[in-house]
XYZ file of C-alpha atoms in Angstrom:
523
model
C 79.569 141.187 61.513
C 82.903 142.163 60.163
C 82.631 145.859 58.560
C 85.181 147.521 56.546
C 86.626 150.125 58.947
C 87.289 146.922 61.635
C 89.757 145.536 58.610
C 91.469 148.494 57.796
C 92.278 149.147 61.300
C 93.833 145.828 60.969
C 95.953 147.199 57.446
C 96.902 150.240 59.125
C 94.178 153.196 59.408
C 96.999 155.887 57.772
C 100.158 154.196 56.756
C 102.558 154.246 54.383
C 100.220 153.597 51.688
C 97.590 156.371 52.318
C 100.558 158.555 52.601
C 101.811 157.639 49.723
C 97.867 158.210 48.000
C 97.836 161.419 50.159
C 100.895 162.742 49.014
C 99.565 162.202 45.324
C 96.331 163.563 45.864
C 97.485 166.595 47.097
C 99.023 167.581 43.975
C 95.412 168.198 42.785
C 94.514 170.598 45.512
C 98.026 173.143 44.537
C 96.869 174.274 40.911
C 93.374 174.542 42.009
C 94.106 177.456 44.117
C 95.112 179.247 40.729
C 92.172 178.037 38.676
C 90.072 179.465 41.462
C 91.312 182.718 41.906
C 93.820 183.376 38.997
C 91.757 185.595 37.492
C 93.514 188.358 40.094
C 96.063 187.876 37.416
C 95.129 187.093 34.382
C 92.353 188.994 34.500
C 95.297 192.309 35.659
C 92.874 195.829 34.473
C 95.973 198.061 34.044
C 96.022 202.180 33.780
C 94.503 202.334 30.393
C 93.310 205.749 28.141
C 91.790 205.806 24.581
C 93.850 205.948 21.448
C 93.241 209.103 19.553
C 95.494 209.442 16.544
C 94.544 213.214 16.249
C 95.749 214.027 19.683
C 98.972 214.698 18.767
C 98.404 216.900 15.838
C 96.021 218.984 18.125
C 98.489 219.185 20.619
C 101.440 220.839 17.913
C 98.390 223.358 16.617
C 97.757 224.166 20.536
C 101.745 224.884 21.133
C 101.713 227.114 17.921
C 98.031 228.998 18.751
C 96.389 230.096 21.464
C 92.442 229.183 21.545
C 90.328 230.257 23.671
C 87.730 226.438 24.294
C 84.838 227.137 26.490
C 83.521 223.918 25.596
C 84.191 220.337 24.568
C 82.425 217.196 22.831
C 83.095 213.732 24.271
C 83.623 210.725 20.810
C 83.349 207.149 20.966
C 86.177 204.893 21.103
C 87.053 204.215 17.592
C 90.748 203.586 17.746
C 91.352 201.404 20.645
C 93.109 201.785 24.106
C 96.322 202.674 24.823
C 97.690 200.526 28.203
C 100.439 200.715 31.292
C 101.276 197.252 30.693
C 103.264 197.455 33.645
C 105.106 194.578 31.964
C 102.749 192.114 32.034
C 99.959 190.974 29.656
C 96.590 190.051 30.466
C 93.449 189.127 28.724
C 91.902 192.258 29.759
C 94.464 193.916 27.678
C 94.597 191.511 24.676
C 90.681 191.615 24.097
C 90.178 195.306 25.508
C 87.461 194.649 28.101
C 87.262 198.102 29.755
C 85.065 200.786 30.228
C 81.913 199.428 28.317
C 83.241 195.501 28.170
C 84.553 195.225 31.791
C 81.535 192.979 32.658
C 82.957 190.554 30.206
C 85.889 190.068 32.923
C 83.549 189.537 35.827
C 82.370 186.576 32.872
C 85.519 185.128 33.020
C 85.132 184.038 36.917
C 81.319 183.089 36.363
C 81.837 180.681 33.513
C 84.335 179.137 35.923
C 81.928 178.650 38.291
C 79.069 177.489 36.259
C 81.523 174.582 35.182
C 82.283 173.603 39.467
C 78.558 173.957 39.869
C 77.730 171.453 37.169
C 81.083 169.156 37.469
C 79.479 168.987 41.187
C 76.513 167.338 40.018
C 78.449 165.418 37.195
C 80.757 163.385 38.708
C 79.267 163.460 41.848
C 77.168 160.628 40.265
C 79.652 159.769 38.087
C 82.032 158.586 40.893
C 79.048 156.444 42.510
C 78.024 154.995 39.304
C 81.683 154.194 38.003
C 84.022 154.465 40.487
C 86.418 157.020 42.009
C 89.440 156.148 40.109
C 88.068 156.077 36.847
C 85.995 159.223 37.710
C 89.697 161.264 38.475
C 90.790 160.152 35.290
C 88.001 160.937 32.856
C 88.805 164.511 35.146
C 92.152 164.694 34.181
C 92.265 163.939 30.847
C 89.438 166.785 30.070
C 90.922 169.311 32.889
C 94.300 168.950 30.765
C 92.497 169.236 27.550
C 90.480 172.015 28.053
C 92.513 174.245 30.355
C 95.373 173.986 27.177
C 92.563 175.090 24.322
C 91.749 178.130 27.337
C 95.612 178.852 26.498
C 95.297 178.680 22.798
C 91.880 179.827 21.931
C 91.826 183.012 19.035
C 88.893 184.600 20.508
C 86.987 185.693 24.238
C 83.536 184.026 23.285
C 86.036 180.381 22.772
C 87.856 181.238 25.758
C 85.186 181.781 28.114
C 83.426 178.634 26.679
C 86.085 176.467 27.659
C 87.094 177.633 30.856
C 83.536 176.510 31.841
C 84.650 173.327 30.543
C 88.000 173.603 32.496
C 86.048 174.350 35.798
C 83.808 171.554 35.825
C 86.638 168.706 35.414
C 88.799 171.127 37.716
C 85.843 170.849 40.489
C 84.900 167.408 39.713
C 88.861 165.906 39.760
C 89.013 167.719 43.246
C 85.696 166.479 44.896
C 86.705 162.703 43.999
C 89.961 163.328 45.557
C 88.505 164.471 48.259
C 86.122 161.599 48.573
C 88.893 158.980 47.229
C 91.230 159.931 50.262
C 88.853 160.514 53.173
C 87.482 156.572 52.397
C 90.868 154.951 52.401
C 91.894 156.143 55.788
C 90.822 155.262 59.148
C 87.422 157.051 60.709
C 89.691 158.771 63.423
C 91.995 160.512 60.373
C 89.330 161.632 58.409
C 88.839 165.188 59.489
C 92.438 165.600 59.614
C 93.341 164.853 56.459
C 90.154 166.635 55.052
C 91.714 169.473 56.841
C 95.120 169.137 55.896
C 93.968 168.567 52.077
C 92.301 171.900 51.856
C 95.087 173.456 53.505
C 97.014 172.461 50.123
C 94.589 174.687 48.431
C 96.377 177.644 51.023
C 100.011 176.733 49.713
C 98.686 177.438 45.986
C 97.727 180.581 46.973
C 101.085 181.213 48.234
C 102.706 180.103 44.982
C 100.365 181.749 42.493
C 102.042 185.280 43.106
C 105.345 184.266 42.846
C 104.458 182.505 39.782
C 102.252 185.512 38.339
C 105.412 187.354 39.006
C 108.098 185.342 36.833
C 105.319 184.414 33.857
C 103.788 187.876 32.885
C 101.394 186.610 30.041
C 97.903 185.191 30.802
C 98.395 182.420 28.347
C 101.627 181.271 29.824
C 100.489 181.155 32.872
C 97.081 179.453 31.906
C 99.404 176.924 30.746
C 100.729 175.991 33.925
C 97.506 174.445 35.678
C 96.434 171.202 33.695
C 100.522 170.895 32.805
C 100.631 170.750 36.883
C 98.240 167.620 37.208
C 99.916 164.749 35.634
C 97.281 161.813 34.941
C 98.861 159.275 37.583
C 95.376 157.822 38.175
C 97.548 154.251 37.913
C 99.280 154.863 41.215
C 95.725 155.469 43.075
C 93.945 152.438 44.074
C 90.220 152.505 43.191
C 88.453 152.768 46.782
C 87.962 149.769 48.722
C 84.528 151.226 49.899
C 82.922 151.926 46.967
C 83.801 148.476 45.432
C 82.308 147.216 48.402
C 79.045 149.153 47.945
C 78.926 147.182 44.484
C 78.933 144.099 45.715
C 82.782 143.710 44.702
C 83.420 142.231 48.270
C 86.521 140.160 46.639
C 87.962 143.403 44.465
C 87.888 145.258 47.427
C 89.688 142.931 49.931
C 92.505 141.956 47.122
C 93.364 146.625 47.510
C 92.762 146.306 50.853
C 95.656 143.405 51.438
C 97.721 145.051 48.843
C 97.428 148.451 50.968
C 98.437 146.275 54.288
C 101.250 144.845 52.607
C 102.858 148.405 51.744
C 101.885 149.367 54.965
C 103.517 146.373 56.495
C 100.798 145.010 58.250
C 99.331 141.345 58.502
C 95.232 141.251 57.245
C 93.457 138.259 58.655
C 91.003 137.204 55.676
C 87.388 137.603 57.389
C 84.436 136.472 55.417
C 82.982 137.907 52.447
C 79.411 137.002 53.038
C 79.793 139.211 55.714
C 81.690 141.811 55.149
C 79.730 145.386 54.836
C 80.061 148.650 54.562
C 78.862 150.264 58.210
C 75.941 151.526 58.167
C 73.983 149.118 56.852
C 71.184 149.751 54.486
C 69.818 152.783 54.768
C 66.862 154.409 53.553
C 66.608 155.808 50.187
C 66.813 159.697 50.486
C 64.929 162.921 48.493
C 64.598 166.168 48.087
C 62.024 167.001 50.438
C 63.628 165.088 53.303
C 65.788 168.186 53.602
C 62.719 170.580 54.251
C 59.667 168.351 55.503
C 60.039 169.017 59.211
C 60.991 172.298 61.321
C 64.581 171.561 62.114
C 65.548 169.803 58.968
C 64.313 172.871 57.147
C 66.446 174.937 59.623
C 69.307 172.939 59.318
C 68.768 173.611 54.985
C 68.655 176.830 55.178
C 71.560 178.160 57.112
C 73.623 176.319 55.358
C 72.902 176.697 52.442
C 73.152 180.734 53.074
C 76.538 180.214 55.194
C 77.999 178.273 51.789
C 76.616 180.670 49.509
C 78.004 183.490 51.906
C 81.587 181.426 52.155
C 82.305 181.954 48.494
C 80.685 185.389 48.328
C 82.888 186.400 50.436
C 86.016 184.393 49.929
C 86.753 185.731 46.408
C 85.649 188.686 46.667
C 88.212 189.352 49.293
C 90.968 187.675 47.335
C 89.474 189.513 43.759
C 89.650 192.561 45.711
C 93.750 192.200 45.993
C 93.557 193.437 42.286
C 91.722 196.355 42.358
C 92.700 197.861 45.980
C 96.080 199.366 44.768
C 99.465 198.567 45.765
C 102.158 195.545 45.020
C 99.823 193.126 44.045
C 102.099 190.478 44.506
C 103.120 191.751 48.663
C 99.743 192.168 49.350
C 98.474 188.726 47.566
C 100.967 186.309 49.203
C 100.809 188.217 52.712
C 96.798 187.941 52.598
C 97.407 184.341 51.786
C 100.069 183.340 54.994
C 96.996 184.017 57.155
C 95.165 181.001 55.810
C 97.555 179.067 57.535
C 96.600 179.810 61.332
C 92.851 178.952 59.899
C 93.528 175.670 60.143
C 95.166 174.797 63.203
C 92.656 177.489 65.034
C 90.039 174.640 63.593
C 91.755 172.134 65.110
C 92.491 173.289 68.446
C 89.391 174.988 69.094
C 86.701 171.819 67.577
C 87.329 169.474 70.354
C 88.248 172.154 73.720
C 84.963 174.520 72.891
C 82.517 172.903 70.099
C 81.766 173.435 66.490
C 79.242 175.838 66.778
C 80.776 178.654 68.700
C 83.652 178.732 66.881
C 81.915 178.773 63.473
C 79.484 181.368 64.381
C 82.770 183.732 65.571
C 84.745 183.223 62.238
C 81.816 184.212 60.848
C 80.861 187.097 62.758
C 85.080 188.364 63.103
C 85.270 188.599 59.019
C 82.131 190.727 58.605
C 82.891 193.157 61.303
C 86.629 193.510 59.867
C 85.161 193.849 56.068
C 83.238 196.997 57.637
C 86.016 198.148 59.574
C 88.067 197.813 56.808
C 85.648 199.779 54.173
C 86.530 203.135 56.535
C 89.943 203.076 57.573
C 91.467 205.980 55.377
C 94.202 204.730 53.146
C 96.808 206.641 54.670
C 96.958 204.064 57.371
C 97.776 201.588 55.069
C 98.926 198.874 57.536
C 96.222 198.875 59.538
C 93.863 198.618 56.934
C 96.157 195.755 55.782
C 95.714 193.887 58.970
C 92.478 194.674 59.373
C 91.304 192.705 56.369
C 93.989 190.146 56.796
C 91.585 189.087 60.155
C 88.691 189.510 57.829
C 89.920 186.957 55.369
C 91.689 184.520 58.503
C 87.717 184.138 59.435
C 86.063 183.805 56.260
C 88.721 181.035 55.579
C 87.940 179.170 58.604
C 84.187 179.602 58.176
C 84.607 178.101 55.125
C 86.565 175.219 56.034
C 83.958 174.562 59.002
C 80.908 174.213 56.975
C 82.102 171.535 55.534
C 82.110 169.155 58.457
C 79.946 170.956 60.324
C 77.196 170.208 57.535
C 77.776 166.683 57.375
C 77.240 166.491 61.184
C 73.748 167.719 61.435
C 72.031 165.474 58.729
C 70.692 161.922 59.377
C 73.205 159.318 57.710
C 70.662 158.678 55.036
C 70.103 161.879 53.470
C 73.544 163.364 54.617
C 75.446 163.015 51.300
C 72.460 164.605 49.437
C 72.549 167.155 51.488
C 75.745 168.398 51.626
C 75.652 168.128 47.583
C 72.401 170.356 48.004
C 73.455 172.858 50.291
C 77.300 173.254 48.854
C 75.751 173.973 45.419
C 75.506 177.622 46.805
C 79.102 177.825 47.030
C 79.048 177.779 43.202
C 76.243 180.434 42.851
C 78.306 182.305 45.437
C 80.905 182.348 42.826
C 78.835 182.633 40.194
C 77.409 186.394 41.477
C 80.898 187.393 43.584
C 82.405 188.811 40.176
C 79.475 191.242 39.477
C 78.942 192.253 42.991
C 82.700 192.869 43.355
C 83.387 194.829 40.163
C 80.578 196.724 39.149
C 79.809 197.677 42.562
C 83.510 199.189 43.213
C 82.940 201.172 40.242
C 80.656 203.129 42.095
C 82.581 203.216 45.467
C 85.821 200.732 46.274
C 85.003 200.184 49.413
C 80.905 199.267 49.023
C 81.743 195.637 48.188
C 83.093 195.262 51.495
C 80.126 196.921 53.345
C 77.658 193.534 51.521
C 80.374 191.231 52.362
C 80.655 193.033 56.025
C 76.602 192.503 56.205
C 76.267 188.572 54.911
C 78.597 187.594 57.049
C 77.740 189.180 60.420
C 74.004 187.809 59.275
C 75.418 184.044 58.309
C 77.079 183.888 61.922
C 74.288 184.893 63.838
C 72.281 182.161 61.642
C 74.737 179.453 63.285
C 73.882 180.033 66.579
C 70.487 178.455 65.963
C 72.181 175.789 65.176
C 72.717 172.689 67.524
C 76.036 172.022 69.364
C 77.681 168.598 67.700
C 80.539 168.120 69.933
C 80.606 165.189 71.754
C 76.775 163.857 70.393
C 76.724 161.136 67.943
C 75.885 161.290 64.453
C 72.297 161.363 63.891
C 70.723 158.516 62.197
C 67.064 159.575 61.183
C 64.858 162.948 60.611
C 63.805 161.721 63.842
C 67.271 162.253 66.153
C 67.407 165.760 64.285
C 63.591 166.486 65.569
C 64.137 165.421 69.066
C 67.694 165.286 69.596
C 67.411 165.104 73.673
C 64.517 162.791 73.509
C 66.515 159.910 75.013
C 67.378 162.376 78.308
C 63.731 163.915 78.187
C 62.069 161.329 80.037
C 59.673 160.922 77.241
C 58.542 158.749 74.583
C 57.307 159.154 71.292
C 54.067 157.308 70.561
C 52.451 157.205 66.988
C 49.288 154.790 66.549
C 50.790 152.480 69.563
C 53.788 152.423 68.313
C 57.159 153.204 69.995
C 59.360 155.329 67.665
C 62.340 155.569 69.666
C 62.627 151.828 69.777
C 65.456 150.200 67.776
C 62.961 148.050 65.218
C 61.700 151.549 64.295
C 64.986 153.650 64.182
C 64.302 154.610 60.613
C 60.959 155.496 60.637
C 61.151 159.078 58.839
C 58.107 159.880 57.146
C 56.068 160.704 60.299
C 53.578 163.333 61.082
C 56.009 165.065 63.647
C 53.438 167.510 64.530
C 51.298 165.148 65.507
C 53.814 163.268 67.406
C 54.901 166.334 69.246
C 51.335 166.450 70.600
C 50.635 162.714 71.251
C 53.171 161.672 73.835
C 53.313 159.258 77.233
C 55.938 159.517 79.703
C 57.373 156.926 81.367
């Protein structure tokens, strides 16, 4: 039987056309960098003091008199704030959100990430039900839309409304990129270009200082990330796969010999009463297959604590940039160079030492340099520097990890659901990292670092209970995540007579594994 991954090793498994999609797609990945952490910049809390009109006339009575004050009464604000605008104008400035209203700035990041936790969802089923290319454009042409009205709107309450809006096309554009470009390349590119496309993100961070730099106002620079996605959803092919899953067997070979022809490749024509989508059919997959049995329910929950931990973690570092002291800009592009090394450490170390090692480490080297970090003095400014340039090198690989590392440890079945599941914490991380950064450095700088320190040190020691995946083959069913060495163990599984590690009943889930972990035979 002719599946789709045998033709398009026949097109060309990452030619010039998935280059050429690649290239394209990446463009998405650049501006979200800013929409995701921006807020470093737009969100800039200068020096600021209240505006007292009477000040100066008490100061002329004080340099004509001399009074003797042995006390003093503290007033409201009633005249506004006076700010070191430092030349640049943010919307913490333009809608005065200190003192009292700072927690309306930590609202600015939330609402962001209320609108990736619900574009998740969104066009997570919208790119199954209609397609990935029409999916990216419904994305762009409300991420261009809404992130303008974000520029233009009069008021905070309008502003903070429609950045929610902004984040969940933002989140939802990316995520069928994402998808789109992983399922037009060959199996063996996958993880590379996965890789590769979120090291994109890392080049946006690069940019966003040096464009912070040259465009001082908020609403300028707001500007700049819908103008930066064109709607170019004509030049991306819809994906081959996901016509095929339709039933669109015809659709989907007419892209598939259009992408061999630009890759300069001959396509033999196979059938199309037999050409399928590997895998199969599959069982249909729920909720409770993620928690029914002991290692499923395992699996859940550490990663759903190591995403939630990721983004905890991630911004906060990079939200922290703002608040720390010193040139902003130095210290925000040098944090961001060592995202770069994140990557190819990924790389290298995946296929030499495992998955699970190396995950656990990145883990376990950014909490212990957050704490380290929280009590170096500030006179040694360099080494606190570096310090918390390692810490952010391992959160960024941790986070780039879980990814695959997720997708690895779930049964084919239920492995999309649960990587939709599980990554949903990523947007509650971001959802809570605002408040726990801000309001908690208001009553030391340095305590966000010792929860960020903590969750991390705990989310690596959580992957250690994990499974190694180098080397072992995906799993297929609950049942080769319950008993992954049952094959080796000289054992088989019997339930009612029946063999359950026989091929007719590979996708047997719903089984009463305690019972079958008491009723064996050997061999």
């Amino acid at each position: 039987m002719t599946t789709f991954d045998n033709i398009l090793e026949e097109a060309g498994p990452f030619g010039r056309c998935q280059k050429r999609i690649f290239a394209l797609l990446c463009l998405v990945s650049l501006p979200f960098a800013g929409v995701y952490v921006g807020i470093v910049f737009q969100g800039f809390t200068p020096d600021h003091w209240c505006r007292v009109p009477a000040v100066l006339i008490f100061l002329k009575i004080m340099s004509l008199i001399v009074i003797n004050c042995n006390y003093c009464f503290v007033f409201s604000v009633q005249d506004g704030w006076e700010y070191d605008y430092e030349g640049r104008n943010s919307f913490v400035t333009e809608f005065d959100l200190v003192c009292s209203d700072g927690w309306l700035v930590d609202m600015f990041q939330s609402t962001l990430n209320v609108g990736f936790l619900i574009g998740s969802f969104a066009f997570g089923y919208l790119a199954d039900r209609f397609g990935r290319r029409l999916s990216f454009l419904v994305s762009n042409v409300i991420n261009v839309t809404s992130g303008m009205v974000v520029a233009l709107a009069p008021n905070y309450i309008s502003i903070l409304v429609f950045r929610g809006v902004f984040g969940f096309a933002v989140k939802g554009g990316w995520m069928t990129c994402y998808v789109l470009m992983t399922e037009v390349v060959g199996k063996e590119y996958r993880r590379t270009v996965g890789i590769l496309f979120q090291m994109l993100f890392s080049v946006g961070n690069l940019i966003l200082p040096l464009l912070a730099y040259f465009i001082t106002d908020w609403r300028w620079m707001q500007m700049y990330f819908p103008s930066s996605i064109p709607v170019y959803s004509r030049l991306v092919p819809e994906s081959p796969r996901w016509l095929l899953s339709q039933n669109k067997a015809s659709t989907a070979l007419q892209i598939t010999e259009a992408l061999a022809k630009e890759n300069r490749q001959k396509l033999s024509v196979p059938d199309l009463e037999t050409l399928t989508e590997e895998g199969g059919d599959s069982p249909s997959a729920s909720l409770l297959d993620l928690v029914r049995t002991p290692n499923m329910r395992k699996h859940t929950f550490i990663f759903m604590f190591n995403w939630f931990t990721s983004a905890v973690v991630y911004q906060g570092l990079i939200m922290r940039v703002g608040i720390a002291g010193g040139n902003v800009y130095l210290d925000f592009f040098i944090s961001g160079l060592v995202e770069f090394p994140a990557a190819f450490l990924i790389l290298f170390t995946i296929e030499r030492i495992g998955r699970r090692l190396p995950f656990a480490t990145a883990n376990i080297i950014a909490g212990v340099s957050c704490l380290i970090t929280a009590f170096i003095p500030e006179s040694l400014f360099w080494f606190k520097t570096v310090v918390a340039c390692v810490g952010r090198l391992g959160i960024t690989m941790a986070f780039e990890m879980v990814v695959f590392v997720n997708t690895e440890l779930y049964p084919t079945f239920v492995r999309n659901l649960g990587l939709s599941v599980c990554s949903t914490l990523c947007d509650v991380g971001g959802i809570v990292s605002p408040f726990l950064l801000y309001r908690l450095a208001n009553i030391w700088l340095e305590l966000p670092l010792i929860i960020f320190g903590a969750v991390a040190i705990v989310a690596g020691g959580l992957v250690l209970l994990l499974p190694e995946t180098k080397g072992v083959p995906l799993p297929e069913t609950i049942d080769d995540i319950e008993f992954p060495n049952r094959e080796q163990s000289g054992f088989v599984i019997i339930y009612n007579g029946i063999n359950l590690q026989s091929a007719k009943f590979k996708n047997i889930k719903n089984i009463n594994i305690q019972w079958c972990q008491t009723h064996f035979s050997t061999i």
